[in-house]
Coordinates of C-alpha atoms in Angstrom, one line a residue:
X1 CA -16.7 16.6 6.9
X2 CA -18.5 13.6 8.4
X3 CA -18.8 11.7 5.1
X4 CA -17.4 11.1 1.7
X5 CA -19.0 13.4 -0.8
X6 CA -21.2 11.6 -3.4
X7 CA -19.3 10.5 -6.4
X8 CA -15.9 10.4 -4.9
X9 CA -14.2 7.1 -5.7
X10 CA -10.8 5.5 -4.9
X11 CA -9.7 6.3 -8.5
X12 CA -10.3 10.0 -7.9
X13 CA -8.1 9.9 -4.8
X14 CA -5.3 7.9 -6.5
X15 CA -5.4 10.2 -9.5
X16 CA -5.2 13.3 -7.4
X17 CA -2.3 11.8 -5.4
X18 CA -0.4 10.9 -8.5
X19 CA -0.7 14.4 -9.8
X20 CA 0.2 15.9 -6.4
X21 CA 3.3 13.7 -6.3
X22 CA 4.4 14.3 -9.9
X23 CA 3.1 17.9 -10.3
X24 CA 2.7 17.0 -13.9
X25 CA -0.4 15.4 -15.5
X26 CA 1.4 13.6 -18.2
X27 CA 3.9 12.0 -15.8
X28 CA 1.2 11.1 -13.4
X29 CA -0.9 9.6 -16.2
X30 CA 2.1 7.4 -17.2
X31 CA 2.5 6.3 -13.6
X32 CA -1.1 5.3 -13.4
X33 CA -1.1 3.9 -16.9
X34 CA -4.1 6.0 -18.0
X35 CA -4.5 8.7 -20.6
X36 CA -3.7 12.3 -19.6
X37 CA -7.2 13.6 -20.7
X38 CA -8.9 10.9 -18.5
X39 CA -6.7 11.8 -15.5
X40 CA -7.5 15.5 -16.0
X41 CA -11.2 14.7 -16.0
X42 CA -10.8 12.5 -12.9
X43 CA -9.1 15.2 -10.9
X44 CA -11.6 17.8 -12.1
X45 CA -14.4 15.5 -11.0
X46 CA -12.8 15.2 -7.5
X47 CA -12.5 19.0 -7.3
X48 CA -16.1 19.4 -8.3
X49 CA -17.3 16.8 -5.7
X50 CA -15.3 18.5 -3.0
X51 CA -16.3 22.0 -4.1
X52 CA -12.7 23.4 -4.1
X53 CA -9.7 23.7 -6.3
X54 CA -6.9 21.3 -5.4
X55 CA -4.5 22.3 -8.1
X56 CA -3.5 25.5 -9.8
X57 CA -2.8 24.7 -13.5
X58 CA -1.1 26.8 -16.1
X59 CA 0.2 25.7 -19.5
X60 CA 3.7 25.3 -17.9
X61 CA 3.2 24.0 -14.4
X62 CA 0.9 22.4 -11.9
X63 CA 1.0 23.5 -8.2
X64 CA -1.0 22.4 -5.2
X65 CA -3.5 24.8 -3.6
X66 CA -3.6 25.0 0.1
X67 CA -6.6 22.6 0.1
X68 CA -4.7 20.3 -2.3
X69 CA -1.7 20.3 0.0
X70 CA -3.8 19.4 3.0
X71 CA -5.6 16.7 1.1
X72 CA -2.3 15.2 -0.1
X73 CA -0.8 15.3 3.4
X74 CA -3.8 13.4 4.8
X75 CA -4.3 11.1 1.8
X76 CA -0.8 9.8 1.2
X77 CA -0.4 7.8 4.4
X78 CA -4.0 6.5 4.1
X79 CA -3.6 5.2 0.6
X80 CA -0.2 3.7 1.6
X81 CA -1.9 1.8 4.5
X82 CA -4.8 0.8 2.2
X83 CA -2.3 -0.6 -0.4
X84 CA -0.6 -2.5 2.4
X85 CA -3.8 -3.9 3.6
X86 CA -4.9 -5.0 0.1
X87 CA -1.5 -6.7 -0.5
X88 CA -1.9 -8.8 2.7
X89 CA -5.6 -9.5 2.4
X90 CA -6.2 -13.1 1.6
X91 CA -2.5 -13.9 1.7
X92 CA -1.2 -16.2 4.3
X93 CA 1.4 -14.8 6.7
X94 CA 5.0 -15.8 5.9
X95 CA 6.1 -19.2 7.1
X96 CA 9.5 -20.0 8.6
X97 CA 10.5 -23.6 8.3
X98 CA 13.4 -24.9 10.4
X99 CA 15.4 -28.1 10.2
X100 CA 16.4 -29.1 13.8
X101 CA 17.7 -31.7 16.1
X102 CA 15.5 -33.4 18.6
X103 CA 16.5 -30.8 21.2
X104 CA 15.4 -27.7 19.4
X105 CA 11.7 -27.5 20.3
X106 CA 12.4 -27.5 24.0
X107 CA 15.4 -25.2 23.8
X108 CA 13.9 -22.6 21.5
X109 CA 10.2 -22.4 22.5
X110 CA 10.5 -18.9 23.8
X111 CA 12.5 -17.7 20.8
X112 CA 9.9 -19.2 18.4
X113 CA 7.1 -17.4 20.3
X114 CA 9.0 -14.1 20.3
X115 CA 9.6 -14.4 16.5
X116 CA 6.0 -15.1 15.8
X117 CA 4.9 -12.2 18.0
X118 CA 7.4 -9.8 16.4
X119 CA 6.8 -10.7 12.7
X120 CA 3.4 -12.2 12.5
X121 CA 5.0 -15.1 10.6
X122 CA 3.9 -18.6 11.1
X123 CA 6.5 -21.1 12.4
X124 CA 6.3 -24.7 11.5
X125 CA 8.7 -27.1 13.1
X126 CA 8.7 -30.4 11.3
X127 CA 11.1 -33.1 12.5
X128 CA 12.2 -35.7 10.1
X129 CA 14.4 -38.6 11.1
X130 CA 15.9 -38.8 7.6
X131 CA 19.3 -37.2 7.7
X132 CA 19.4 -36.4 4.0
X133 CA 15.8 -35.5 3.5
X134 CA 16.4 -31.7 3.6
X135 CA 19.3 -31.9 1.2
X136 CA 17.2 -33.6 -1.4
X137 CA 14.2 -31.2 -1.4

């Protein structure tokens, strides 16, 4: 498939994934903080948009179809990455603040660069010549 079928929204994918993880509409609805009937409609709308059944439902259980299993396997890591991207969007990278002696910047330049490269965190070195300044703040 080269495109997303019309009408498929992120809420449909999240709803399906919650049901696929829980294999229970009531539990999945609680996880998502939505009503069970609304979640049922959401998953049914996704199935209609895709033109295939994703779940086998009985009064006692929910099971993934082969198509549902494939979609879950593809979708779970994508939504996890999307959630991570949304968490970090607009937020500043972590910042490491160090107190140091006058010799630290020259002695640790390589270490600071390696730390920044490995973690993506910013490093701010601020030297204060007030011996007790760090203890008071």
